[in-house]
Amino acid sequence: MYIEKWYVAAELATDIVINVGNVKFHLHKFPLLSKSARFQKLITNSNEENNDEVHIHDIPGGSAAFEICTKFCYGMTVTLNAYNVVAARCAAEYLEMYETVEKGNLIYKIEVFLNSSIFRSWKDSIIVLQTTKSLLKWSEELKVVSHGIDSIATKASLDTSKVEWSYTYNRKKLPSENSNDPQSNNARKQQLVPKDWWWVEDLCELQLDLYERVITAIIEKGNVSGAVIGEALNAYASRRMPGFNKGEIQGGDIVKNRLLLETILRILPVDMGIASFSFLVKLLRVAIQLECEELERSELIRRIGMCLEEAKVSDLLICAPVGDAILDVDIVQRIVEEFVACDQQVQTDSLLEDEFQEIRSPGMVSDPSKAKVAKLVDGYLAEIACDPNLPVAKFVNLAELVSSFPRASHDGLYRAIDMYLKEHPGISKSERKRICRLMNCRSLSAEACMHAVQNERLPMRVVVQVLFFEQLRTTTSSGGNSTPDHPGSLRSFLPGGSHGSSRSTITNTEEEWDAVGTMEDIKSLKGEVDALKLSGGTGRASSGKDNNSGKGNADNIAASKMKGFMSKKILSKIWSSKEKSVDISSSDTSESPASTVVEETKSTPARSRRHSVS
């Protein structure tokens, strides 16, 4: 092994050799004895053994730190900086260079330097804390770590208007920073100190254990908002785990990455609004990939559910870990369930407060938030609808979670249903009926209605209901009453059930109603849409009577036409079975639904029976 020798230039010959690692220090006893209590013991023992050579194997900082202490003993100039001061402080402690040995000794000098210079500097405080990693035991005992953490936490908690140091200490200076112009200095402050999280990037240099302690200290001081803490943790995860921003870790030590993720979850405050939704979803994606414990994943799902309204559809596109499924629908189901449970819990707490304290909880989930989540789920359903392996039950169960939430329209849900029916043509009639029941035909826009009327994938039951509500909307918008009293023959198409989409008063013809219309049926329906608008939407009949009489005639015409949309065979079965099982009376017409159908089946097709309008 190569041995390096270190000499002191002096007229007197050296009288002791100190071995530190692979370096032999040829020194004089007197300078060492005057500064170090440990040297006094070591040299005394060597004299008793008639040995001029001393071995030191466990001095912190090694030969470099020992050299600093030795130079100080000889009165030489010692250069201390953020990179070597911790090692020098630990070595001085090892050599017992106290004030009791000599006034103004090395330990005292280093402490003054740390407090007056190092810990006053943002950059040096971070560097010093990094250097304690290799000397952690000594640094902890000497309070260097705790002082460094407190220094960083205090500076990070300052008002940004008082921050004068750079945004990142390792960033190259801009040309404007080298100017002495006061205006340039003001611009420099505004440019280099972003509001609130100017320190976020700098702390990413710290190792995980020290980083956790620094962030914890910042949180305890209480001067930094939770959003900034979330941003800091996001930045640290992005720096330390390649691929984190894409939700897929690229290589690295799995155990190390899992520890990092668990540490971030432990640091992350529980208050809402601390972390952005995208950050939480990235954590969940990584937790699934790293196969973290169920406890960590459940906590993430709970927190994601609490702020689900902030999500975008792309945030929820989490790949399924195993199996034939493309996307992990189960995890999204759990997230939505958490949002629903949160809403229900808040409502329960609110009722209790109303009863006992007569105040309402400010945390009630608002209708706009529910509407956002409903729209989000509709969009997600449209994405997963393309998965050929997605069961109907999963699609329906997810949609039903937000069925009671307010929506501006059901267009998004209709789009998702249509895409599912297109991708899964082989589903049964009962499954097709079940999935269509999710949609409220009354809440479709005019554009969606026109598409639905021409949609060959929908059961005829749904198509007729869409036409009915479109005719109803046209009649109302043209000047009729907001809730007109329609004749019984027209009301017979009104749906029943909770969602008002796929149930009708016709109960004994399920097979015909749930059947998908043929191309001929669809074309007939499409051709009659405009006729409905002309005959039923004008609000007046061709005879020129008053509006009320005209509206009544228009409704009768619309009802008659609507029954003519389907084939004679289907209608005759529907209405004949209705006559036997359900008695639907009408206050506006003397004809029964059954007799009306009989007459229609004897007449010409629907297009030849179109009434003229003035």
Coordinates of C-alpha atoms in Angstrom, one line a residue:
M1 CA 0.0 0.0 0.0
Y2 CA 1.3 3.4 -0.9
I3 CA 2.3 5.5 2.1
E4 CA 2.2 9.3 1.8
K5 CA 4.5 11.4 4.1
W6 CA 3.6 14.9 5.4
Y7 CA 6.3 17.1 6.9
V8 CA 6.5 20.5 8.6
A9 CA 9.1 22.8 7.4
A10 CA 11.1 23.6 10.5
E11 CA 14.7 23.9 11.7
L12 CA 14.2 21.4 14.4
A13 CA 14.0 17.7 13.5
T14 CA 10.6 16.0 14.0
D15 CA 10.3 13.8 17.1
I16 CA 7.0 11.9 16.5
V17 CA 5.2 10.3 13.6
I18 CA 1.4 10.1 13.6
N19 CA -0.1 7.5 11.2
V20 CA -3.6 8.5 9.9
G21 CA -4.8 6.1 7.2
N22 CA -2.2 5.9 4.5
V23 CA -0.5 9.2 5.5
K24 CA 2.5 9.5 7.9
F25 CA 2.7 12.9 9.6
H26 CA 6.2 13.7 10.8
L27 CA 5.6 16.3 13.6
H28 CA 6.9 17.9 16.7
K29 CA 5.4 17.0 20.1
F30 CA 5.3 20.5 21.7
P31 CA 2.8 22.2 19.2
L32 CA 0.5 19.2 19.5
L33 CA 0.6 19.0 23.3
S34 CA -0.2 22.7 23.6
K35 CA -3.5 22.4 21.7
S36 CA -4.9 18.9 22.1
A37 CA -5.8 17.0 25.3
R38 CA -5.9 13.7 23.3
F39 CA -2.4 14.3 22.0
Q40 CA -1.2 14.7 25.5
K41 CA -2.5 11.2 26.4
L42 CA -1.2 9.6 23.2
I43 CA 2.2 11.1 23.4
T44 CA 2.5 10.2 27.1
N45 CA 1.7 6.6 26.4
S46 CA 4.2 6.5 23.5
N47 CA 6.9 7.9 25.7
E48 CA 6.3 5.2 28.3
E49 CA 6.5 2.5 25.6
N50 CA 9.7 4.2 24.1
N51 CA 7.8 4.4 20.8
D52 CA 8.0 7.6 18.6
E53 CA 5.2 6.4 16.3
V54 CA 1.4 6.8 17.1
H55 CA -1.4 5.2 15.1
I56 CA -4.8 6.9 14.8
H57 CA -7.4 4.8 12.9
D58 CA -10.7 6.3 13.9
I59 CA -10.4 10.0 13.6
P60 CA -13.5 11.5 11.8
G61 CA -12.7 13.1 8.5
G62 CA -9.5 11.1 8.0
S63 CA -6.1 12.5 7.1
A64 CA -7.6 15.6 5.5
A65 CA -9.4 16.7 8.7
F66 CA -6.3 15.8 10.8
E67 CA -4.1 17.9 8.5
I68 CA -6.4 21.0 9.3
C69 CA -6.0 20.4 13.0
T70 CA -2.3 19.9 12.7
K71 CA -1.8 23.2 10.8
F72 CA -3.8 25.0 13.4
C73 CA -1.5 23.5 16.1
Y74 CA 1.5 25.0 14.2
G75 CA -0.2 28.3 13.8
M76 CA -0.5 28.0 10.1
T77 CA -3.3 29.6 8.0
V78 CA -6.3 27.2 7.9
T79 CA -8.8 27.6 5.1
L80 CA -12.3 26.5 6.2
N81 CA -15.4 26.4 4.0
A82 CA -18.7 24.7 3.8
Y83 CA -17.2 21.5 2.3
N84 CA -14.6 20.8 5.0
V85 CA -15.8 22.6 8.2
V86 CA -17.9 19.7 9.4
A87 CA -15.0 17.2 9.1
A88 CA -12.6 19.7 10.8
R89 CA -15.1 20.2 13.7
C90 CA -15.5 16.5 14.3
A91 CA -11.7 16.0 14.1
A92 CA -11.1 18.8 16.6
E93 CA -13.7 17.2 18.9
Y94 CA -11.9 13.9 18.6
L95 CA -8.5 15.5 19.4
E96 CA -10.2 17.4 22.3
M97 CA -9.0 20.8 21.3
Y98 CA -11.1 22.6 23.9
E99 CA -10.9 26.1 25.5
T100 CA -9.7 24.4 28.7
V101 CA -6.5 23.4 26.9
E102 CA -5.9 26.8 25.4
K103 CA -8.0 29.9 24.9
G104 CA -9.1 30.5 21.3
N105 CA -8.7 26.8 20.4
L106 CA -9.9 25.3 17.2
I107 CA -13.3 24.1 18.4
Y108 CA -14.2 27.6 19.5
K109 CA -12.9 29.1 16.2
I110 CA -15.0 26.6 14.1
E111 CA -18.2 27.3 16.2
V112 CA -17.8 31.0 15.6
F113 CA -17.3 30.4 11.9
L114 CA -20.3 28.2 11.6
N115 CA -22.7 30.6 13.4
S116 CA -21.4 33.8 11.9
S117 CA -20.9 32.7 8.4
I118 CA -22.0 29.2 7.3
F119 CA -25.4 29.1 8.9
R120 CA -26.2 32.6 7.7
S121 CA -25.8 31.5 4.2
W122 CA -28.6 29.6 2.4
K123 CA -26.2 27.9 0.0
D124 CA -23.6 26.9 2.7
S125 CA -26.2 25.6 5.1
I126 CA -27.4 23.1 2.4
I127 CA -23.8 22.1 1.6
V128 CA -22.9 21.7 5.3
L129 CA -25.9 19.5 5.9
Q130 CA -25.0 17.3 2.9
T131 CA -21.4 16.8 4.3
T132 CA -22.8 15.5 7.6
K133 CA -24.0 12.4 5.9
S134 CA -20.5 10.7 6.1
L135 CA -20.1 11.9 9.7
L136 CA -23.6 11.6 10.9
K137 CA -23.0 10.2 14.3
W138 CA -20.4 12.8 15.2
S139 CA -22.5 15.6 13.6
E140 CA -25.6 14.6 15.5
E141 CA -23.8 14.7 18.8
L142 CA -22.2 18.0 18.1
K143 CA -25.6 19.5 17.0
V144 CA -24.3 20.4 13.6
V145 CA -27.2 18.6 11.9
S146 CA -29.9 20.2 14.0
H147 CA -28.4 23.7 13.6
G148 CA -28.2 23.2 9.8
I149 CA -31.8 22.0 9.6
D150 CA -33.0 24.9 11.7
S151 CA -31.0 27.3 9.6
I152 CA -32.6 26.0 6.3
A153 CA -36.1 25.8 7.8
T154 CA -35.9 29.3 9.1
K155 CA -34.8 30.7 5.8
A156 CA -37.4 28.7 3.8
S157 CA -40.1 30.2 6.1
L158 CA -39.1 33.8 5.5
D159 CA -41.3 36.2 3.7
T160 CA -40.2 36.2 0.0
S161 CA -39.7 39.9 0.1
K162 CA -36.8 39.4 2.5
V163 CA -35.1 36.8 0.4
E164 CA -31.9 38.1 -1.3
W165 CA -30.1 35.0 -2.3
S166 CA -30.4 33.1 -5.6
Y167 CA -33.2 30.8 -6.5
T168 CA -30.8 27.9 -7.0
Y169 CA -27.2 28.1 -5.8
N170 CA -25.9 25.9 -8.5
R171 CA -27.5 27.9 -11.3
K172 CA -25.3 30.0 -13.6
K173 CA -25.6 33.7 -13.1
L174 CA -27.5 35.7 -15.7
P175 CA -25.8 38.7 -17.3
S176 CA -28.1 41.1 -15.4
E177 CA -26.8 39.7 -12.1
N178 CA -23.3 41.0 -12.8
S179 CA -24.5 44.6 -13.1
N180 CA -24.3 47.1 -10.2
D181 CA -27.3 49.1 -11.5
P182 CA -29.9 49.3 -8.7
Q183 CA -32.7 48.8 -11.2
S184 CA -31.0 45.6 -12.4
N185 CA -30.8 44.4 -8.8
N186 CA -34.5 44.9 -8.3
A187 CA -35.2 43.1 -11.5
R188 CA -32.9 40.3 -10.3
K189 CA -34.9 39.8 -7.1
Q190 CA -38.1 39.6 -8.9
Q191 CA -36.7 37.2 -11.4
L192 CA -34.8 34.9 -9.1
V193 CA -37.3 34.6 -6.2
P194 CA -40.5 33.0 -7.4
K195 CA -43.3 33.5 -5.0
D196 CA -43.5 31.0 -2.2
W197 CA -41.4 28.1 -3.6
W198 CA -38.1 29.7 -4.4
W199 CA -36.4 27.0 -2.2
V200 CA -38.0 23.9 -3.6
E201 CA -35.4 23.0 -6.2
D202 CA -32.5 23.6 -3.8
L203 CA -33.6 21.1 -1.2
C204 CA -33.7 18.3 -3.8
E205 CA -30.0 18.0 -3.3
L206 CA -30.4 16.5 0.1
Q207 CA -30.5 12.8 0.9
L208 CA -33.8 11.4 1.8
D209 CA -33.4 11.2 5.6
L210 CA -32.1 14.8 5.9
Y211 CA -34.7 16.0 3.4
E212 CA -37.5 14.5 5.5
R213 CA -36.2 16.2 8.6
V214 CA -35.9 19.6 6.9
I215 CA -39.4 19.5 5.4
T216 CA -40.8 18.4 8.8
A217 CA -39.0 21.4 10.4
I218 CA -40.5 23.7 7.8
I219 CA -44.0 22.4 8.4
E220 CA -43.6 22.7 12.2
K221 CA -42.7 26.4 11.8
G222 CA -46.1 26.9 10.2
N223 CA -45.1 29.8 7.9
V224 CA -45.3 27.9 4.6
S225 CA -48.5 26.9 2.9
G226 CA -49.5 23.3 2.4
A227 CA -49.5 23.8 -1.4
V228 CA -45.9 24.8 -1.3
I229 CA -45.0 21.7 0.7
G230 CA -46.9 19.6 -1.9
E231 CA -44.9 21.3 -4.7
A232 CA -41.6 20.6 -2.8
L233 CA -42.4 16.9 -2.4
N234 CA -43.5 16.7 -6.1
A235 CA -40.2 18.3 -7.1
Y236 CA -38.2 15.9 -4.9
A237 CA -39.9 12.8 -6.2
S238 CA -39.4 14.0 -9.8
R239 CA -35.7 14.5 -9.2
R240 CA -35.1 11.3 -7.3
M241 CA -37.2 8.8 -9.3
P242 CA -36.7 9.0 -13.1
G243 CA -39.9 8.6 -14.9
F244 CA -42.0 9.7 -11.9
N245 CA -43.7 12.5 -13.9
K246 CA -44.9 9.9 -16.4
G247 CA -46.2 7.6 -13.6
E248 CA -43.8 4.9 -14.5
I249 CA -40.4 4.4 -12.8
Q250 CA -37.6 3.7 -15.2
G251 CA -35.1 1.4 -13.5
G252 CA -33.5 2.1 -10.1
D253 CA -33.5 0.2 -6.9
I254 CA -37.1 -1.0 -6.2
V255 CA -36.6 -1.1 -2.4
K256 CA -35.0 2.4 -2.4
N257 CA -37.8 3.9 -4.5
R258 CA -40.4 2.2 -2.3
L259 CA -38.8 3.8 0.7
L260 CA -38.8 7.2 -1.0
L261 CA -42.5 6.9 -1.8
E262 CA -43.4 5.8 1.7
T263 CA -41.4 8.7 3.2
I264 CA -43.2 11.2 0.9
L265 CA -46.5 9.9 2.0
R266 CA -45.5 10.1 5.7
I267 CA -44.4 13.7 5.3
L268 CA -47.3 14.9 3.2
P269 CA -49.8 16.7 5.5
V270 CA -53.3 15.3 5.6
D271 CA -55.1 18.6 5.0
M272 CA -57.0 19.0 1.7
G273 CA -55.4 21.2 -0.9
I274 CA -51.8 20.3 0.2
A275 CA -51.0 18.3 -2.9
S276 CA -52.3 18.7 -6.4
F277 CA -54.5 16.0 -7.9
S278 CA -51.9 15.2 -10.6
F279 CA -49.2 14.7 -7.9
L280 CA -51.4 12.3 -5.9
V281 CA -52.2 10.3 -9.0
K282 CA -48.6 10.0 -9.9
L283 CA -47.9 8.7 -6.5
L284 CA -50.6 6.2 -6.8
R285 CA -49.4 5.0 -10.2
V286 CA -45.9 4.5 -8.8
A287 CA -47.2 2.8 -5.7
I288 CA -49.0 0.3 -7.9
Q289 CA -45.9 -0.3 -10.0
L290 CA -43.6 -0.7 -6.9
E291 CA -46.2 -3.0 -5.3
C292 CA -46.4 -0.9 -2.1
E293 CA -48.4 -2.1 0.9
E294 CA -52.2 -1.8 0.6
L295 CA -52.2 0.7 3.5
E296 CA -50.2 3.2 1.4
R297 CA -52.4 2.7 -1.7
S298 CA -55.6 2.9 0.3
E299 CA -54.5 6.2 1.8
L300 CA -53.7 7.6 -1.6
I301 CA -57.0 6.5 -3.0
R302 CA -58.8 8.2 0.0
R303 CA -56.9 11.5 -0.6
I304 CA -57.4 11.4 -4.3
G305 CA -61.2 10.8 -3.8
M306 CA -61.4 13.9 -1.6
C307 CA -60.2 16.2 -4.4
L308 CA -61.6 14.3 -7.4
E309 CA -63.2 17.4 -8.8
E310 CA -59.7 18.7 -9.7
A311 CA -59.0 15.7 -12.0
K312 CA -58.8 15.4 -15.7
V313 CA -59.8 12.2 -17.5
S314 CA -56.2 11.6 -18.4
D315 CA -55.4 11.5 -14.7
L316 CA -57.6 8.5 -14.3
L317 CA -56.2 6.4 -17.2
I318 CA -54.3 4.0 -14.9
C319 CA -53.0 0.9 -16.6
A320 CA -54.2 -2.4 -15.2
P321 CA -51.4 -4.2 -13.5
V322 CA -52.4 -7.7 -14.6
G323 CA -55.0 -9.5 -16.7
D324 CA -56.6 -8.8 -20.0
A325 CA -58.0 -5.4 -19.1
I326 CA -56.4 -2.3 -20.5
L327 CA -57.2 0.2 -17.8
D328 CA -57.6 -0.4 -14.0
V329 CA -61.3 0.3 -13.6
D330 CA -61.4 -1.1 -10.1
I331 CA -59.0 1.5 -8.7
V332 CA -61.1 4.4 -10.3
Q333 CA -64.2 2.8 -8.9
R334 CA -62.7 3.0 -5.4
I335 CA -61.6 6.6 -6.0
V336 CA -65.2 7.6 -7.0
E337 CA -66.6 5.7 -4.0
E338 CA -64.3 7.8 -1.8
F339 CA -65.7 11.0 -3.2
V340 CA -69.3 9.8 -2.8
A341 CA -68.5 8.6 0.7
C342 CA -67.0 12.0 1.5
D343 CA -70.1 13.8 0.3
Q344 CA -72.4 11.5 2.3
Q345 CA -70.3 11.9 5.4
V346 CA -70.3 15.7 5.1
Q347 CA -74.0 15.7 4.6
T348 CA -74.5 13.5 7.7
D349 CA -72.2 15.8 9.8
S350 CA -74.1 18.8 8.5
L351 CA -77.5 17.3 9.5
L352 CA -76.1 16.7 13.0
E353 CA -74.8 20.2 13.2
D354 CA -78.1 21.6 12.1
E355 CA -79.9 19.6 14.7
F356 CA -77.7 20.3 17.7
Q357 CA -75.8 23.5 16.8
E358 CA -78.0 25.0 14.1
I359 CA -75.1 25.6 11.8
R360 CA -74.2 24.0 8.5
S361 CA -70.8 22.6 7.8
P362 CA -68.8 24.8 5.4
G363 CA -67.2 21.6 3.9
M364 CA -70.4 20.5 2.1
V365 CA -69.6 19.2 -1.3
S366 CA -71.2 21.7 -3.7
D367 CA -73.3 20.9 -6.6
P368 CA -70.7 22.4 -9.0
S369 CA -68.2 20.0 -7.6
K370 CA -70.6 17.1 -8.1
A371 CA -71.3 18.2 -11.7
K372 CA -67.6 18.3 -12.4
V373 CA -67.2 14.7 -11.1
A374 CA -70.2 13.5 -13.1
K375 CA -68.7 15.0 -16.2
L376 CA -65.3 13.5 -15.4
V377 CA -66.9 10.0 -14.9
D378 CA -68.8 10.4 -18.2
G379 CA -65.5 11.1 -20.0
Y380 CA -63.8 8.2 -18.3
L381 CA -66.6 5.8 -19.2
A382 CA -66.1 6.9 -22.8
E383 CA -62.4 5.9 -22.6
I384 CA -63.0 2.5 -21.0
A385 CA -65.9 1.7 -23.3
C386 CA -63.4 0.8 -26.0
D387 CA -62.0 -2.0 -23.9
P388 CA -63.4 -5.2 -25.4
N389 CA -62.9 -7.1 -22.2
L390 CA -64.8 -4.6 -20.0
P391 CA -67.9 -6.3 -18.4
V392 CA -71.2 -4.5 -18.4
A393 CA -71.3 -4.7 -14.7
K394 CA -68.2 -2.6 -14.2
F395 CA -69.4 0.0 -16.7
V396 CA -72.8 0.3 -15.1
N397 CA -71.6 0.2 -11.4
L398 CA -69.2 3.1 -12.1
A399 CA -71.9 5.1 -13.8
E400 CA -74.4 4.5 -11.1
L401 CA -72.1 5.9 -8.4
V402 CA -72.7 9.4 -9.8
S403 CA -76.2 8.9 -11.2
S404 CA -77.7 11.3 -8.6
F405 CA -75.2 14.1 -9.4
P406 CA -76.4 17.1 -11.3
R407 CA -75.4 17.3 -15.0
A408 CA -75.9 20.0 -17.5
S409 CA -76.8 17.3 -20.0
H410 CA -76.5 13.5 -20.4
D411 CA -74.7 13.9 -23.8
G412 CA -71.4 12.7 -22.3
L413 CA -73.1 9.6 -20.8
Y414 CA -74.9 8.9 -24.0
R415 CA -71.6 9.1 -25.9
A416 CA -70.0 6.6 -23.5
I417 CA -73.0 4.3 -23.8
D418 CA -73.0 4.5 -27.6
M419 CA -69.3 3.7 -27.7
Y420 CA -69.8 0.7 -25.4
L421 CA -72.6 -0.7 -27.5
K422 CA -70.5 -0.2 -30.6
E423 CA -67.5 -2.1 -29.1
H424 CA -69.7 -4.8 -27.5
P425 CA -72.3 -5.8 -30.1
G426 CA -72.7 -9.2 -28.6
I427 CA -74.2 -8.2 -25.3
S428 CA -77.6 -9.6 -24.4
K429 CA -80.9 -7.6 -24.6
S430 CA -81.1 -7.4 -20.8
E431 CA -77.6 -6.0 -20.6
R432 CA -78.3 -3.5 -23.4
K433 CA -81.4 -2.5 -21.5
R434 CA -79.5 -2.1 -18.3
I435 CA -76.8 0.1 -19.8
C436 CA -79.3 2.3 -21.6
R437 CA -81.2 2.8 -18.3
L438 CA -78.3 4.9 -17.1
M439 CA -79.2 7.7 -19.5
N440 CA -82.0 10.2 -19.1
C441 CA -83.5 10.9 -22.5
R442 CA -85.1 14.1 -21.3
S443 CA -81.6 15.5 -20.6
L444 CA -80.1 15.0 -24.1
S445 CA -79.3 18.0 -26.2
A446 CA -81.0 18.5 -29.6
E447 CA -77.8 17.3 -31.3
A448 CA -77.6 14.2 -29.2
C449 CA -81.3 13.5 -29.8
M450 CA -80.8 13.7 -33.6
H451 CA -77.9 11.3 -33.3
A452 CA -79.9 8.9 -31.0
V453 CA -82.8 8.8 -33.4
Q454 CA -80.5 7.5 -36.1
N455 CA -78.6 5.2 -33.8
E456 CA -79.1 1.5 -34.9
R457 CA -77.5 0.3 -31.7
L458 CA -80.2 1.6 -29.3
P459 CA -83.3 -0.3 -28.4
M460 CA -86.5 1.0 -30.0
R461 CA -87.8 1.8 -26.6
V462 CA -85.1 4.4 -26.2
V463 CA -85.4 5.8 -29.7
V464 CA -89.2 6.4 -29.2
Q465 CA -88.6 8.0 -25.8
V466 CA -85.9 10.3 -27.4
L467 CA -88.4 11.3 -30.1
F468 CA -91.1 12.0 -27.5
F469 CA -89.0 14.3 -25.4
E470 CA -87.6 16.0 -28.5
Q471 CA -91.2 16.7 -29.6
L472 CA -92.1 17.8 -26.1
R473 CA -89.2 20.2 -26.1
T474 CA -90.1 21.6 -29.5
T475 CA -93.7 22.1 -28.5
T476 CA -92.8 23.9 -25.3
S477 CA -90.2 26.1 -26.8
S478 CA -92.6 27.3 -29.5
G479 CA -94.8 29.0 -26.9
G480 CA -96.7 26.2 -25.2
N481 CA -97.0 25.7 -21.5
S482 CA -93.9 24.6 -19.6
T483 CA -95.6 21.4 -18.5
P484 CA -98.3 20.8 -21.1
D485 CA -101.1 18.3 -20.5
H486 CA -100.5 15.7 -23.2
P487 CA -103.2 13.3 -24.3
G488 CA -103.0 9.8 -22.9
S489 CA -101.9 8.3 -26.2
L490 CA -98.8 10.5 -26.0
R491 CA -98.2 10.1 -22.3
S492 CA -98.1 6.4 -22.8
F493 CA -94.5 6.8 -24.1
L494 CA -93.4 8.5 -20.9
P495 CA -90.8 6.4 -19.1
G496 CA -91.0 5.1 -15.6
G497 CA -88.2 4.1 -13.2
S498 CA -85.7 6.2 -11.4
H499 CA -83.7 7.3 -14.4
G500 CA -86.5 7.9 -16.8
S501 CA -84.7 6.4 -19.8
S502 CA -85.5 2.8 -20.5
R503 CA -88.7 2.0 -18.6
S504 CA -92.2 2.7 -20.1
T505 CA -95.7 2.0 -19.1
I506 CA -95.8 -0.8 -21.6
T507 CA -95.0 -3.9 -19.5
N508 CA -96.0 -6.9 -21.5
T509 CA -94.0 -6.3 -24.7
E510 CA -90.5 -6.2 -23.4
E511 CA -89.1 -8.3 -26.3
E512 CA -90.4 -5.9 -28.9
W513 CA -89.5 -2.8 -27.1
D514 CA -85.9 -3.9 -26.2
A515 CA -85.2 -5.1 -29.7
V516 CA -82.8 -3.0 -31.8
G517 CA -84.5 -1.3 -34.7
T518 CA -83.9 -2.4 -38.3
M519 CA -82.5 -0.1 -40.9
E520 CA -86.0 0.4 -42.3
D521 CA -87.3 1.4 -38.8
I522 CA -84.5 3.8 -38.3
K523 CA -84.9 5.5 -41.6
S524 CA -88.6 5.8 -40.9
L525 CA -87.9 7.4 -37.6
K526 CA -85.3 9.7 -39.1
G527 CA -87.7 10.8 -41.8
E528 CA -90.4 11.8 -39.3
V529 CA -88.3 14.1 -37.1
D530 CA -88.9 17.1 -39.3
A531 CA -92.6 16.2 -39.5
L532 CA -92.8 16.3 -35.8
K533 CA -91.4 19.7 -35.7
L534 CA -93.8 20.9 -38.4
S535 CA -97.0 19.3 -37.1
G536 CA -96.3 19.3 -33.3
G537 CA -93.9 22.1 -32.8
T538 CA -95.8 25.0 -34.3
G539 CA -98.4 24.9 -31.6
R540 CA -101.3 25.5 -34.0
A541 CA -103.4 23.3 -36.3
S542 CA -104.2 23.8 -40.0
S543 CA -107.8 24.8 -39.2
G544 CA -106.6 28.1 -37.6
K545 CA -108.2 27.6 -34.2
D546 CA -106.8 29.2 -31.0
N547 CA -103.4 28.1 -29.7
N548 CA -104.8 25.8 -27.0
S549 CA -106.9 23.9 -29.6
G550 CA -104.0 23.9 -32.0
K551 CA -101.6 22.5 -29.4
G552 CA -104.0 19.8 -28.5
N553 CA -104.3 18.8 -32.2
A554 CA -100.6 18.9 -32.6
D555 CA -100.1 16.6 -29.6
N556 CA -102.6 14.1 -31.0
I557 CA -100.9 14.3 -34.4
A558 CA -97.5 13.8 -32.8
A559 CA -98.8 10.8 -30.8
S560 CA -100.3 9.3 -33.9
K561 CA -97.1 9.8 -35.9
M562 CA -95.0 8.4 -33.1
K563 CA -96.9 5.2 -33.1
G564 CA -96.5 5.0 -36.9
F565 CA -92.7 5.1 -36.6
M566 CA -92.4 1.4 -35.8
S567 CA -93.4 -1.5 -38.0
K568 CA -97.1 -2.5 -38.1
K569 CA -96.3 -5.9 -36.7
I570 CA -94.5 -4.5 -33.6
L571 CA -97.0 -1.8 -32.9
S572 CA -100.0 -4.1 -33.2
K573 CA -98.3 -6.4 -30.7
I574 CA -97.4 -3.5 -28.4
W575 CA -100.8 -1.9 -28.3
S576 CA -102.9 -5.1 -28.3
S577 CA -101.0 -6.3 -25.3
K578 CA -101.4 -2.8 -23.7
E579 CA -105.2 -3.1 -24.2
K580 CA -105.2 -6.4 -22.3
S581 CA -102.9 -5.4 -19.4
V582 CA -102.9 -1.6 -19.0
D583 CA -105.7 0.8 -19.2
I584 CA -104.4 4.3 -20.0
S585 CA -107.1 6.8 -20.2
S586 CA -106.9 10.2 -21.9
S587 CA -108.8 13.4 -21.0
D588 CA -108.0 14.9 -24.4
T589 CA -109.4 12.3 -26.7
S590 CA -112.2 9.9 -26.8
E591 CA -110.3 7.2 -28.5
S592 CA -108.5 4.5 -26.6
P593 CA -104.8 3.8 -27.5
A594 CA -105.8 0.3 -28.7
S595 CA -108.5 1.6 -31.1
T596 CA -106.1 4.2 -32.4
V597 CA -103.6 1.5 -33.3
V598 CA -106.2 -0.6 -35.0
E599 CA -107.2 2.3 -37.3
E600 CA -103.6 3.1 -38.0
T601 CA -102.7 -0.4 -39.0
K602 CA -105.5 -0.2 -41.6
S603 CA -104.3 3.1 -42.9
T604 CA -101.5 4.0 -45.2
P605 CA -97.9 4.3 -43.9
A606 CA -96.9 7.2 -41.6
R607 CA -95.5 9.4 -44.4
S608 CA -98.9 9.4 -46.4
R609 CA -100.8 10.3 -43.2
R610 CA -98.7 13.5 -42.6
H611 CA -101.0 16.5 -41.9
S612 CA -100.6 19.6 -43.8
V613 CA -99.8 22.9 -42.0
S614 CA -100.7 26.4 -42.8

